[in-house]
PDB file of C-alpha atoms in Angstrom:
ATOM      1  CA  MET A1051     -10.346  13.686  13.355  1.00  0.00           C
ATOM      2  CA  THR A1052     -10.710  10.462  11.351  1.00  0.00           C
ATOM      3  CA  PRO A1053      -9.422  10.940   7.787  1.00  0.00           C
ATOM      4  CA  PRO A1054     -11.932  10.315   4.990  1.00  0.00           C
ATOM      5  CA  ALA A1055     -11.980   6.819   3.554  1.00  0.00           C
ATOM      6  CA  THR A1056     -10.281   6.396   0.207  1.00  0.00           C
ATOM      7  CA  THR A1057     -11.379   4.196  -2.683  1.00  0.00           C
ATOM      8  CA  PRO A1058      -9.084   1.157  -2.860  1.00  0.00           C
ATOM      9  CA  ARG A1059      -7.602  -0.236  -6.048  1.00  0.00           C
ATOM     10  CA  THR A1060      -7.031  -3.996  -5.842  1.00  0.00           C
ATOM     11  CA  HIS A1061      -4.458  -5.999  -7.794  1.00  0.00           C
ATOM     12  CA  TRP A1062      -3.255  -9.576  -8.021  1.00  0.00           C
ATOM     13  CA  ILE A1063       0.417 -10.145  -8.764  1.00  0.00           C
ATOM     14  CA  GLU A1064       2.524 -13.267  -9.274  1.00  0.00           C
ATOM     15  CA  PRO A1065       6.039 -12.846  -7.815  1.00  0.00           C
ATOM     16  CA  VAL A1066       6.950 -16.453  -8.663  1.00  0.00           C
ATOM     17  CA  PRO A1067       5.064 -19.129 -10.598  1.00  0.00           C
ATOM     18  CA  GLY A1068       2.223 -20.567  -8.552  1.00  0.00           C
ATOM     19  CA  VAL A1069       2.101 -17.755  -5.981  1.00  0.00           C
ATOM     20  CA  ARG A1070      -0.380 -14.883  -6.164  1.00  0.00           C
ATOM     21  CA  LEU A1071      -0.318 -11.897  -3.832  1.00  0.00           C
ATOM     22  CA  TRP A1072      -3.290  -9.691  -2.981  1.00  0.00           C
ATOM     23  CA  VAL A1073      -2.302  -6.010  -3.245  1.00  0.00           C
ATOM     24  CA  GLU A1074      -4.310  -2.895  -2.437  1.00  0.00           C
ATOM     25  CA  GLU A1075      -3.582   0.773  -3.215  1.00  0.00           C
ATOM     26  CA  HIS A1076      -5.011   3.951  -1.712  1.00  0.00           C
ATOM     27  CA  GLY A1077      -4.478   7.597  -2.637  1.00  0.00           C
ATOM     28  CA  ASP A1078      -3.359   9.537  -5.673  1.00  0.00           C
ATOM     29  CA  PRO A1079      -1.583   7.211  -8.151  1.00  0.00           C
ATOM     30  CA  ASP A1080       0.745  10.100  -9.019  1.00  0.00           C
ATOM     31  CA  ALA A1081       1.758  10.758  -5.385  1.00  0.00           C
ATOM     32  CA  PRO A1082       5.002   9.329  -3.966  1.00  0.00           C
ATOM     33  CA  ALA A1083       4.528   5.619  -3.327  1.00  0.00           C
ATOM     34  CA  LEU A1084       4.579   4.343   0.264  1.00  0.00           C
ATOM     35  CA  LEU A1085       4.872   0.566   0.655  1.00  0.00           C
ATOM     36  CA  LEU A1086       3.588  -0.897   3.941  1.00  0.00           C
ATOM     37  CA  VAL A1087       5.256  -4.197   4.884  1.00  0.00           C
ATOM     38  CA  MET A1088       3.526  -6.035   7.729  1.00  0.00           C
ATOM     39  CA  GLY A1089       4.954  -8.514  10.200  1.00  0.00           C
ATOM     40  CA  ALA A1090       4.990 -12.308  10.280  1.00  0.00           C
ATOM     41  CA  ALA A1091       1.757 -14.238   9.766  1.00  0.00           C
ATOM     42  CA  SER A1092      -0.152 -10.977   9.362  1.00  0.00           C
ATOM     43  CA  SER A1093      -2.425  -9.825   6.561  1.00  0.00           C
ATOM     44  CA  GLY A1094      -1.947  -6.409   5.032  1.00  0.00           C
ATOM     45  CA  LEU A1095      -5.245  -5.500   6.699  1.00  0.00           C
ATOM     46  CA  ALA A1096      -3.340  -5.395   9.991  1.00  0.00           C
ATOM     47  CA  TRP A1097      -2.388  -1.900   8.804  1.00  0.00           C
ATOM     48  CA  PRO A1098      -5.516  -0.175  10.175  1.00  0.00           C
ATOM     49  CA  ASP A1099      -7.737   1.523   7.625  1.00  0.00           C
ATOM     50  CA  PRO A1100      -7.744   4.961   9.318  1.00  0.00           C
ATOM     51  CA  LEU A1101      -3.930   4.954   9.431  1.00  0.00           C
ATOM     52  CA  VAL A1102      -3.804   3.953   5.753  1.00  0.00           C
ATOM     53  CA  HIS A1103      -6.366   6.593   4.782  1.00  0.00           C
ATOM     54  CA  GLY A1104      -4.449   9.286   6.637  1.00  0.00           C
ATOM     55  CA  LEU A1105      -1.157   8.380   4.975  1.00  0.00           C
ATOM     56  CA  ALA A1106      -2.953   8.296   1.606  1.00  0.00           C
ATOM     57  CA  LEU A1107      -3.666  12.029   1.858  1.00  0.00           C
ATOM     58  CA  ARG A1108      -0.052  12.605   0.754  1.00  0.00           C
ATOM     59  CA  HIS A1109       1.057   9.224  -0.616  1.00  0.00           C
ATOM     60  CA  ARG A1110       0.151   6.420  -2.955  1.00  0.00           C
ATOM     61  CA  VAL A1111      -0.174   3.852  -0.166  1.00  0.00           C
ATOM     62  CA  ILE A1112       0.357   0.189  -1.035  1.00  0.00           C
ATOM     63  CA  ARG A1113      -0.379  -2.666   1.355  1.00  0.00           C
ATOM     64  CA  TYR A1114      -0.427  -6.357   0.553  1.00  0.00           C
ATOM     65  CA  ASP A1115      -0.844  -9.832   1.986  1.00  0.00           C
ATOM     66  CA  HIS A1116       2.374 -11.808   2.394  1.00  0.00           C
ATOM     67  CA  ARG A1117       2.396 -15.367   1.126  1.00  0.00           C
ATOM     68  CA  ASP A1118       0.418 -17.618   3.484  1.00  0.00           C
ATOM     69  CA  THR A1119      -1.639 -14.732   4.854  1.00  0.00           C
ATOM     70  CA  GLY A1120      -4.944 -13.161   3.897  1.00  0.00           C
ATOM     71  CA  ARG A1121      -6.035 -13.717   0.307  1.00  0.00           C
ATOM     72  CA  SER A1122      -2.560 -14.454  -1.009  1.00  0.00           C
ATOM     73  CA  THR A1123      -1.568 -18.031  -1.866  1.00  0.00           C
ATOM     74  CA  TRP A1124      -1.234 -20.419   1.079  1.00  0.00           C
ATOM     75  CA  SER A1125       1.176 -23.056  -0.221  1.00  0.00           C
ATOM     76  CA  TYR A1126       4.203 -23.299   2.066  1.00  0.00           C
ATOM     77  CA  ALA A1127       3.927 -27.083   2.367  1.00  0.00           C
ATOM     78  CA  GLU A1128       4.069 -27.421  -1.433  1.00  0.00           C
ATOM     79  CA  GLN A1129       6.409 -24.473  -2.100  1.00  0.00           C
ATOM     80  CA  PRO A1130       8.719 -23.823   0.872  1.00  0.00           C
ATOM     81  CA  TYR A1131      10.562 -20.511   0.833  1.00  0.00           C
ATOM     82  CA  ALA A1132      13.030 -18.451   2.839  1.00  0.00           C
ATOM     83  CA  VAL A1133      12.259 -15.293   4.800  1.00  0.00           C
ATOM     84  CA  SER A1134      14.481 -13.435   2.329  1.00  0.00           C
ATOM     85  CA  ASP A1135      12.070 -14.442  -0.448  1.00  0.00           C
ATOM     86  CA  LEU A1136       9.445 -12.270   1.224  1.00  0.00           C
ATOM     87  CA  ALA A1137      11.684  -9.258   0.557  1.00  0.00           C
ATOM     88  CA  GLY A1138      11.728 -10.311  -3.071  1.00  0.00           C
ATOM     89  CA  ASP A1139       7.931 -10.290  -2.989  1.00  0.00           C
ATOM     90  CA  ALA A1140       8.011  -6.639  -1.883  1.00  0.00           C
ATOM     91  CA  VAL A1141      10.143  -5.767  -4.913  1.00  0.00           C
ATOM     92  CA  ALA A1142       7.758  -7.757  -7.112  1.00  0.00           C
ATOM     93  CA  VAL A1143       4.860  -5.644  -5.806  1.00  0.00           C
ATOM     94  CA  LEU A1144       6.668  -2.455  -6.826  1.00  0.00           C
ATOM     95  CA  ASP A1145       7.525  -3.930 -10.229  1.00  0.00           C
ATOM     96  CA  ALA A1146       3.957  -5.035 -10.929  1.00  0.00           C
ATOM     97  CA  LEU A1147       2.574  -1.606 -10.041  1.00  0.00           C
ATOM     98  CA  GLY A1148       5.179   0.228 -12.098  1.00  0.00           C
ATOM     99  CA  VAL A1149       6.735   1.905  -9.057  1.00  0.00           C
ATOM    100  CA  GLU A1150      10.357   2.826  -9.667  1.00  0.00           C
ATOM    101  CA  ARG A1151      11.091   4.028  -6.117  1.00  0.00           C
ATOM    102  CA  ALA A1152       9.016   4.046  -2.926  1.00  0.00           C
ATOM    103  CA  HIS A1153       9.090   4.968   0.705  1.00  0.00           C
ATOM    104  CA  ALA A1154       9.004   1.674   2.652  1.00  0.00           C
ATOM    105  CA  VAL A1155       7.569   1.210   6.142  1.00  0.00           C
ATOM    106  CA  GLY A1156       8.057  -2.091   7.952  1.00  0.00           C
ATOM    107  CA  MET A1157       6.744  -3.398  11.264  1.00  0.00           C
ATOM    108  CA  SER A1158       8.194  -6.414  13.099  1.00  0.00           C
ATOM    109  CA  LEU A1159       9.275  -8.964  10.444  1.00  0.00           C
ATOM    110  CA  GLY A1160       8.382  -6.255   7.956  1.00  0.00           C
ATOM    111  CA  GLY A1161      11.146  -4.174   9.518  1.00  0.00           C
ATOM    112  CA  ILE A1162      13.656  -6.925   8.766  1.00  0.00           C
ATOM    113  CA  LEU A1163      12.385  -7.117   5.189  1.00  0.00           C
ATOM    114  CA  VAL A1164      12.775  -3.351   4.774  1.00  0.00           C
ATOM    115  CA  GLN A1165      16.381  -3.665   5.981  1.00  0.00           C
ATOM    116  CA  LEU A1166      16.951  -6.274   3.245  1.00  0.00           C
ATOM    117  CA  LEU A1167      15.496  -3.838   0.714  1.00  0.00           C
ATOM    118  CA  VAL A1168      17.824  -1.113   1.981  1.00  0.00           C
ATOM    119  CA  THR A1169      20.922  -3.261   1.493  1.00  0.00           C
ATOM    120  CA  ASP A1170      19.916  -5.306  -1.559  1.00  0.00           C
ATOM    121  CA  HIS A1171      17.720  -2.847  -3.503  1.00  0.00           C
ATOM    122  CA  PRO A1172      18.635   0.672  -2.335  1.00  0.00           C
ATOM    123  CA  ASP A1173      17.872   2.088  -5.771  1.00  0.00           C
ATOM    124  CA  ARG A1174      14.198   1.197  -5.251  1.00  0.00           C
ATOM    125  CA  LEU A1175      13.775   3.222  -2.057  1.00  0.00           C
ATOM    126  CA  LEU A1176      13.112   6.887  -1.389  1.00  0.00           C
ATOM    127  CA  SER A1177      13.280   6.289   2.364  1.00  0.00           C
ATOM    128  CA  ALA A1178      12.857   3.551   4.960  1.00  0.00           C
ATOM    129  CA  THR A1179      10.992   3.530   8.273  1.00  0.00           C
ATOM    130  CA  VAL A1180      10.980   0.579  10.665  1.00  0.00           C
ATOM    131  CA  PHE A1181       9.583  -0.146  14.108  1.00  0.00           C
ATOM    132  CA  GLY A1182       8.864  -3.092  16.368  1.00  0.00           C
ATOM    133  CA  THR A1183      11.873  -4.888  14.933  1.00  0.00           C
ATOM    134  CA  CYS A1184      15.517  -5.782  15.509  1.00  0.00           C
ATOM    135  CA  ALA A1185      18.675  -5.101  13.539  1.00  0.00           C
ATOM    136  CA  ALA A1186      19.750  -7.446  10.763  1.00  0.00           C
ATOM    137  CA  SER A1187      23.228  -6.695  12.064  1.00  0.00           C
ATOM    138  CA  GLU A1188      25.763  -8.163  14.424  1.00  0.00           C
ATOM    139  CA  ALA A1189      27.364  -4.772  15.120  1.00  0.00           C
ATOM    140  CA  PRO A1190      28.009  -3.849  18.753  1.00  0.00           C
ATOM    141  CA  TRP A1191      26.108  -0.958  20.303  1.00  0.00           C
ATOM    142  CA  THR A1192      26.530   1.651  23.024  1.00  0.00           C
ATOM    143  CA  ARG A1193      24.187   1.598  26.006  1.00  0.00           C
ATOM    144  CA  ALA A1194      22.804   4.754  27.617  1.00  0.00           C
ATOM    145  CA  ASP A1195      25.523   4.528  30.291  1.00  0.00           C
ATOM    146  CA  GLY A1196      28.244   4.564  27.621  1.00  0.00           C
ATOM    147  CA  THR A1197      29.223   0.910  27.903  1.00  0.00           C
ATOM    148  CA  ARG A1198      29.601  -1.201  24.770  1.00  0.00           C
ATOM    149  CA  ALA A1199      27.729  -4.449  24.221  1.00  0.00           C
ATOM    150  CA  THR A1200      27.027  -7.058  21.585  1.00  0.00           C
ATOM    151  CA  PRO A1201      23.481  -7.753  20.363  1.00  0.00           C
ATOM    152  CA  ALA A1202      23.428 -10.661  22.829  1.00  0.00           C
ATOM    153  CA  GLY A1203      23.174  -8.024  25.548  1.00  0.00           C
ATOM    154  CA  LEU A1204      19.854  -6.691  24.281  1.00  0.00           C
ATOM    155  CA  PRO A1205      16.709  -7.282  26.385  1.00  0.00           C
ATOM    156  CA  PRO A1206      14.803 -10.501  25.652  1.00  0.00           C
ATOM    157  CA  VAL A1207      11.194 -11.035  24.648  1.00  0.00           C
ATOM    158  CA  ASP A1208       8.627 -10.769  27.453  1.00  0.00           C
ATOM    159  CA  PRO A1209       8.451 -14.261  29.035  1.00  0.00           C
ATOM    160  CA  ARG A1210       4.641 -14.222  28.818  1.00  0.00           C
ATOM    161  CA  LEU A1211       4.936 -14.142  25.033  1.00  0.00           C
ATOM    162  CA  ILE A1212       7.592 -16.853  24.983  1.00  0.00           C
ATOM    163  CA  GLU A1213       5.250 -19.046  27.003  1.00  0.00           C
ATOM    164  CA  ALA A1214       2.319 -18.308  24.688  1.00  0.00           C
ATOM    165  CA  TRP A1215       4.377 -18.986  21.560  1.00  0.00           C
ATOM    166  CA  SER A1216       5.724 -22.262  22.951  1.00  0.00           C
ATOM    167  CA  ARG A1217       2.286 -23.864  23.301  1.00  0.00           C
ATOM    168  CA  PRO A1218       1.507 -26.501  20.686  1.00  0.00           C
ATOM    169  CA  PRO A1219      -0.907 -25.438  17.938  1.00  0.00           C
ATOM    170  CA  GLU A1220      -4.585 -26.056  18.610  1.00  0.00           C
ATOM    171  CA  GLU A1221      -7.578 -26.511  16.359  1.00  0.00           C
ATOM    172  CA  ARG A1222     -10.100 -23.772  17.194  1.00  0.00           C
ATOM    173  CA  ASP A1223     -13.422 -22.701  15.800  1.00  0.00           C
ATOM    174  CA  GLU A1224     -13.713 -19.095  14.631  1.00  0.00           C
ATOM    175  CA  ALA A1225     -15.008 -17.720  17.931  1.00  0.00           C
ATOM    176  CA  ALA A1226     -12.241 -19.398  19.922  1.00  0.00           C
ATOM    177  CA  GLU A1227      -9.620 -18.250  17.383  1.00  0.00           C
ATOM    178  CA  ILE A1228     -10.740 -14.634  17.746  1.00  0.00           C
ATOM    179  CA  GLU A1229     -10.500 -14.847  21.541  1.00  0.00           C
ATOM    180  CA  HIS A1230      -7.029 -16.376  21.208  1.00  0.00           C
ATOM    181  CA  ARG A1231      -5.924 -13.538  18.933  1.00  0.00           C
ATOM    182  CA  LEU A1232      -7.331 -10.947  21.331  1.00  0.00           C
ATOM    183  CA  ARG A1233      -5.314 -12.398  24.220  1.00  0.00           C
ATOM    184  CA  HIS A1234      -2.224 -12.230  22.027  1.00  0.00           C
ATOM    185  CA  TRP A1235      -2.855  -8.613  20.960  1.00  0.00           C
ATOM    186  CA  LYS A1236      -3.388  -7.631  24.588  1.00  0.00           C
ATOM    187  CA  LEU A1237       0.123  -8.829  25.416  1.00  0.00           C
ATOM    188  CA  LEU A1238       1.594  -7.189  22.310  1.00  0.00           C
ATOM    189  CA  ASN A1239      -0.188  -3.900  23.026  1.00  0.00           C
ATOM    190  CA  GLY A1240       2.046  -3.168  26.008  1.00  0.00           C
ATOM    191  CA  ASP A1241       1.009  -1.300  29.110  1.00  0.00           C
ATOM    192  CA  GLN A1242       1.294   2.375  28.146  1.00  0.00           C
ATOM    193  CA  VAL A1243      -2.014   2.799  26.297  1.00  0.00           C
ATOM    194  CA  PRO A1244      -5.286   1.024  27.139  1.00  0.00           C
ATOM    195  CA  PHE A1245      -6.021  -2.149  25.229  1.00  0.00           C
ATOM    196  CA  ASP A1246      -8.831  -1.383  22.772  1.00  0.00           C
ATOM    197  CA  GLU A1247     -10.587  -4.746  22.682  1.00  0.00           C
ATOM    198  CA  ALA A1248     -13.403  -3.544  20.434  1.00  0.00           C
ATOM    199  CA  PHE A1249     -10.955  -2.331  17.788  1.00  0.00           C
ATOM    200  CA  PHE A1250      -8.880  -5.512  17.750  1.00  0.00           C
ATOM    201  CA  ARG A1251     -11.991  -7.711  17.722  1.00  0.00           C
ATOM    202  CA  ASP A1252     -13.303  -5.828  14.694  1.00  0.00           C
ATOM    203  CA  GLN A1253      -9.892  -6.044  13.009  1.00  0.00           C
ATOM    204  CA  GLU A1254      -9.604  -9.802  13.456  1.00  0.00           C
ATOM    205  CA  GLU A1255     -13.186 -10.397  12.324  1.00  0.00           C
ATOM    206  CA  ARG A1256     -12.442  -8.363   9.173  1.00  0.00           C
ATOM    207  CA  ILE A1257      -9.196 -10.245   8.531  1.00  0.00           C
ATOM    208  CA  ILE A1258     -10.979 -13.602   8.867  1.00  0.00           C
ATOM    209  CA  ARG A1259     -13.658 -12.470   6.399  1.00  0.00           C
ATOM    210  CA  HIS A1260     -10.929 -11.179   4.082  1.00  0.00           C
ATOM    211  CA  THR A1261      -8.966 -14.435   4.322  1.00  0.00           C
ATOM    212  CA  GLY A1262     -11.968 -16.716   4.007  1.00  0.00           C
ATOM    213  CA  HIS A1263     -11.064 -18.873   7.001  1.00  0.00           C
ATOM    214  CA  SER A1264      -9.862 -18.507  10.587  1.00  0.00           C
ATOM    215  CA  GLY A1265      -6.845 -20.814  10.368  1.00  0.00           C
ATOM    216  CA  ALA A1266      -3.600 -19.510  11.834  1.00  0.00           C
ATOM    217  CA  SER A1267      -0.610 -19.118   9.532  1.00  0.00           C
ATOM    218  CA  THR A1268       2.574 -20.824  10.719  1.00  0.00           C
ATOM    219  CA  ALA A1269       4.539 -20.660   7.452  1.00  0.00           C
ATOM    220  CA  HIS A1270       6.727 -17.673   8.334  1.00  0.00           C
ATOM    221  CA  ALA A1271       7.871 -19.367  11.542  1.00  0.00           C
ATOM    222  CA  GLN A1272       8.911 -22.391   9.475  1.00  0.00           C
ATOM    223  CA  ALA A1273      10.594 -20.432   6.661  1.00  0.00           C
ATOM    224  CA  ASP A1274      14.383 -20.571   6.326  1.00  0.00           C
ATOM    225  CA  GLN A1275      15.854 -17.672   8.308  1.00  0.00           C
ATOM    226  CA  SER A1276      19.439 -18.054   7.145  1.00  0.00           C
ATOM    227  CA  GLY A1277      21.252 -15.327   5.263  1.00  0.00           C
ATOM    228  CA  LEU A1278      19.463 -12.370   6.855  1.00  0.00           C
ATOM    229  CA  VAL A1279      22.453 -10.653   8.475  1.00  0.00           C
ATOM    230  CA  ARG A1280      23.493  -7.465   6.645  1.00  0.00           C
ATOM    231  CA  THR A1281      25.994  -5.899   9.071  1.00  0.00           C
ATOM    232  CA  ALA A1282      28.320  -4.279   6.524  1.00  0.00           C
ATOM    233  CA  GLY A1283      25.569  -3.293   4.108  1.00  0.00           C
ATOM    234  CA  LEU A1284      23.515  -1.571   6.795  1.00  0.00           C
ATOM    235  CA  ALA A1285      26.562   0.314   8.056  1.00  0.00           C
ATOM    236  CA  ARG A1286      27.126   1.660   4.528  1.00  0.00           C
ATOM    237  CA  ASN A1287      23.494   2.606   4.019  1.00  0.00           C
ATOM    238  CA  GLN A1288      22.682   5.988   2.495  1.00  0.00           C
ATOM    239  CA  VAL A1289      18.900   5.613   2.164  1.00  0.00           C
ATOM    240  CA  PRO A1290      17.191   8.041   4.608  1.00  0.00           C
ATOM    241  CA  PHE A1291      16.364   5.665   7.439  1.00  0.00           C
ATOM    242  CA  LEU A1292      14.047   6.230  10.405  1.00  0.00           C
ATOM    243  CA  VAL A1293      13.971   3.942  13.422  1.00  0.00           C
ATOM    244  CA  ILE A1294      10.858   4.422  15.549  1.00  0.00           C
ATOM    245  CA  SER A1295      11.362   3.426  19.157  1.00  0.00           C
ATOM    246  CA  ALA A1296       8.381   1.696  20.770  1.00  0.00           C
ATOM    247  CA  PRO A1297       8.701   2.247  24.536  1.00  0.00           C
ATOM    248  CA  ALA A1298       6.082  -0.389  25.398  1.00  0.00           C
ATOM    249  CA  ASP A1299       7.187  -3.120  22.956  1.00  0.00           C
ATOM    250  CA  PRO A1300       7.288  -6.505  24.762  1.00  0.00           C
ATOM    251  CA  VAL A1301       8.943  -8.246  21.781  1.00  0.00           C
ATOM    252  CA  TYR A1302      11.721  -5.769  20.985  1.00  0.00           C
ATOM    253  CA  PRO A1303      12.143  -3.375  23.923  1.00  0.00           C
ATOM    254  CA  PRO A1304      13.461   0.136  23.137  1.00  0.00           C
ATOM    255  CA  GLU A1305      17.119  -0.850  23.369  1.00  0.00           C
ATOM    256  CA  HIS A1306      16.648  -2.759  20.114  1.00  0.00           C
ATOM    257  CA  ALA A1307      15.713   0.493  18.392  1.00  0.00           C
ATOM    258  CA  VAL A1308      18.841   2.127  19.819  1.00  0.00           C
ATOM    259  CA  HIS A1309      20.985  -0.721  18.517  1.00  0.00           C
ATOM    260  CA  LEU A1310      19.353  -0.554  15.087  1.00  0.00           C
ATOM    261  CA  SER A1311      19.797   3.210  14.834  1.00  0.00           C
ATOM    262  CA  GLN A1312      23.505   2.810  15.625  1.00  0.00           C
ATOM    263  CA  ALA A1313      23.970  -0.104  13.204  1.00  0.00           C
ATOM    264  CA  VAL A1314      22.469   1.634  10.161  1.00  0.00           C
ATOM    265  CA  GLY A1315      24.138   4.455   8.299  1.00  0.00           C
ATOM    266  CA  ALA A1316      22.018   7.583   7.727  1.00  0.00           C
ATOM    267  CA  ALA A1317      19.626   6.504  10.503  1.00  0.00           C
ATOM    268  CA  ARG A1318      17.605   8.708  12.819  1.00  0.00           C
ATOM    269  CA  LEU A1319      15.858   7.589  16.008  1.00  0.00           C
ATOM    270  CA  VAL A1320      12.537   8.960  17.268  1.00  0.00           C
ATOM    271  CA  GLU A1321      10.125   7.659  19.893  1.00  0.00           C
ATOM    272  CA  VAL A1322       6.382   7.274  19.452  1.00  0.00           C
ATOM    273  CA  ALA A1323       4.914   7.503  22.935  1.00  0.00           C
ATOM    274  CA  GLY A1324       2.748   4.581  23.993  1.00  0.00           C
ATOM    275  CA  LEU A1325       3.706   2.356  21.055  1.00  0.00           C
ATOM    276  CA  GLY A1326       4.007  -1.345  21.799  1.00  0.00           C
ATOM    277  CA  HIS A1327       4.042  -4.196  19.288  1.00  0.00           C
ATOM    278  CA  ALA A1328       0.545  -3.423  18.023  1.00  0.00           C
ATOM    279  CA  LEU A1329      -1.326  -0.622  16.280  1.00  0.00           C
ATOM    280  CA  PRO A1330      -4.204   0.507  18.533  1.00  0.00           C
ATOM    281  CA  PRO A1331      -6.058   3.741  17.684  1.00  0.00           C
ATOM    282  CA  ALA A1332      -4.279   5.652  20.457  1.00  0.00           C
ATOM    283  CA  VAL A1333      -0.945   5.593  18.585  1.00  0.00           C
ATOM    284  CA  TRP A1334      -2.113   6.291  15.028  1.00  0.00           C
ATOM    285  CA  PRO A1335      -1.734  10.098  15.029  1.00  0.00           C
ATOM    286  CA  ARG A1336       1.790  10.021  16.513  1.00  0.00           C
ATOM    287  CA  LEU A1337       2.893   7.165  14.277  1.00  0.00           C
ATOM    288  CA  ALA A1338       1.503   8.803  11.132  1.00  0.00           C
ATOM    289  CA  ARG A1339       3.190  12.079  12.020  1.00  0.00           C
ATOM    290  CA  ALA A1340       6.576  10.381  12.462  1.00  0.00           C
ATOM    291  CA  ILE A1341       6.257   8.594   9.104  1.00  0.00           C
ATOM    292  CA  GLU A1342       5.056  11.688   7.244  1.00  0.00           C
ATOM    293  CA  GLU A1343       7.750  13.938   8.681  1.00  0.00           C
ATOM    294  CA  HIS A1344      10.365  11.417   7.582  1.00  0.00           C
ATOM    295  CA  THR A1345       9.046  10.997   4.043  1.00  0.00           C
ATOM    296  CA  ALA A1346       8.761  14.785   3.700  1.00  0.00           C
ATOM    297  CA  ARG A1347      12.462  15.162   4.528  1.00  0.00           C
ATOM    298  CA  THR A1348      13.396  13.416   1.297  1.00  0.00           C
ATOM    299  CA  GLY A1349      11.627  16.029  -0.791  1.00  0.00           C
ATOM    300  CA  SER A1350       9.844  13.306  -2.781  1.00  0.00           C
TER     301      SER A1350
END
């Protein structure tokens, strides 16, 4: 059953001078806060509304547009920044909304940012959940057969995605941009649940309307990626930490989730059947259940 829609509360915050972030809340303002941190080049609207509305039945759900996505400021050329600065933006969102501590959920690059929050701002977190991501750690890991390996031994990205990402940028009109995004989502979806073209088309049309243009964001790919490794800090972690394994993820195959769960102290590993590197309707109930069961374990 689709959860009832909730009335959003919209905010604008300024994490640093000259940068404004679009922020949206759903649910009871007095409920435990749950911060949704999306992946690279993705608007906060990439967290599907029905998933957000379902989580808002028990949480004060907060989603937002990263810099250079959605309605937030697009100014990388004038104000370059590091990937780690995006983690600072997440803290700034909590500060602006008066949230002392929150559950944090991160997908893809958002999962890296949540790991930075865990190590650099553990006092701000009630729990952490990540999926579709890799470890910000150089710790070795143990394969299913018991052998030890370094992170270099983890499976690579699907070559079809590498080929798509290596193509030079193109100027496209809105219709062509939507078709391009649909081809990309089809690859990211994986092969364990059917690709829901109608859903992803509607999502991208909504994001383009929300953003005000159909231009692709490349800022996060250009941002400084140095200083992201947190091997020792993650090993010492005491924040309740859930790693969700995505068995159909073509970017970070399931072994990455195993590595991450071994690299992070206080981590648990669960699988969400059918999950790839996308959020089609078929996975929402299982994903929401995994997140809610984890946040409930903290008693907050």
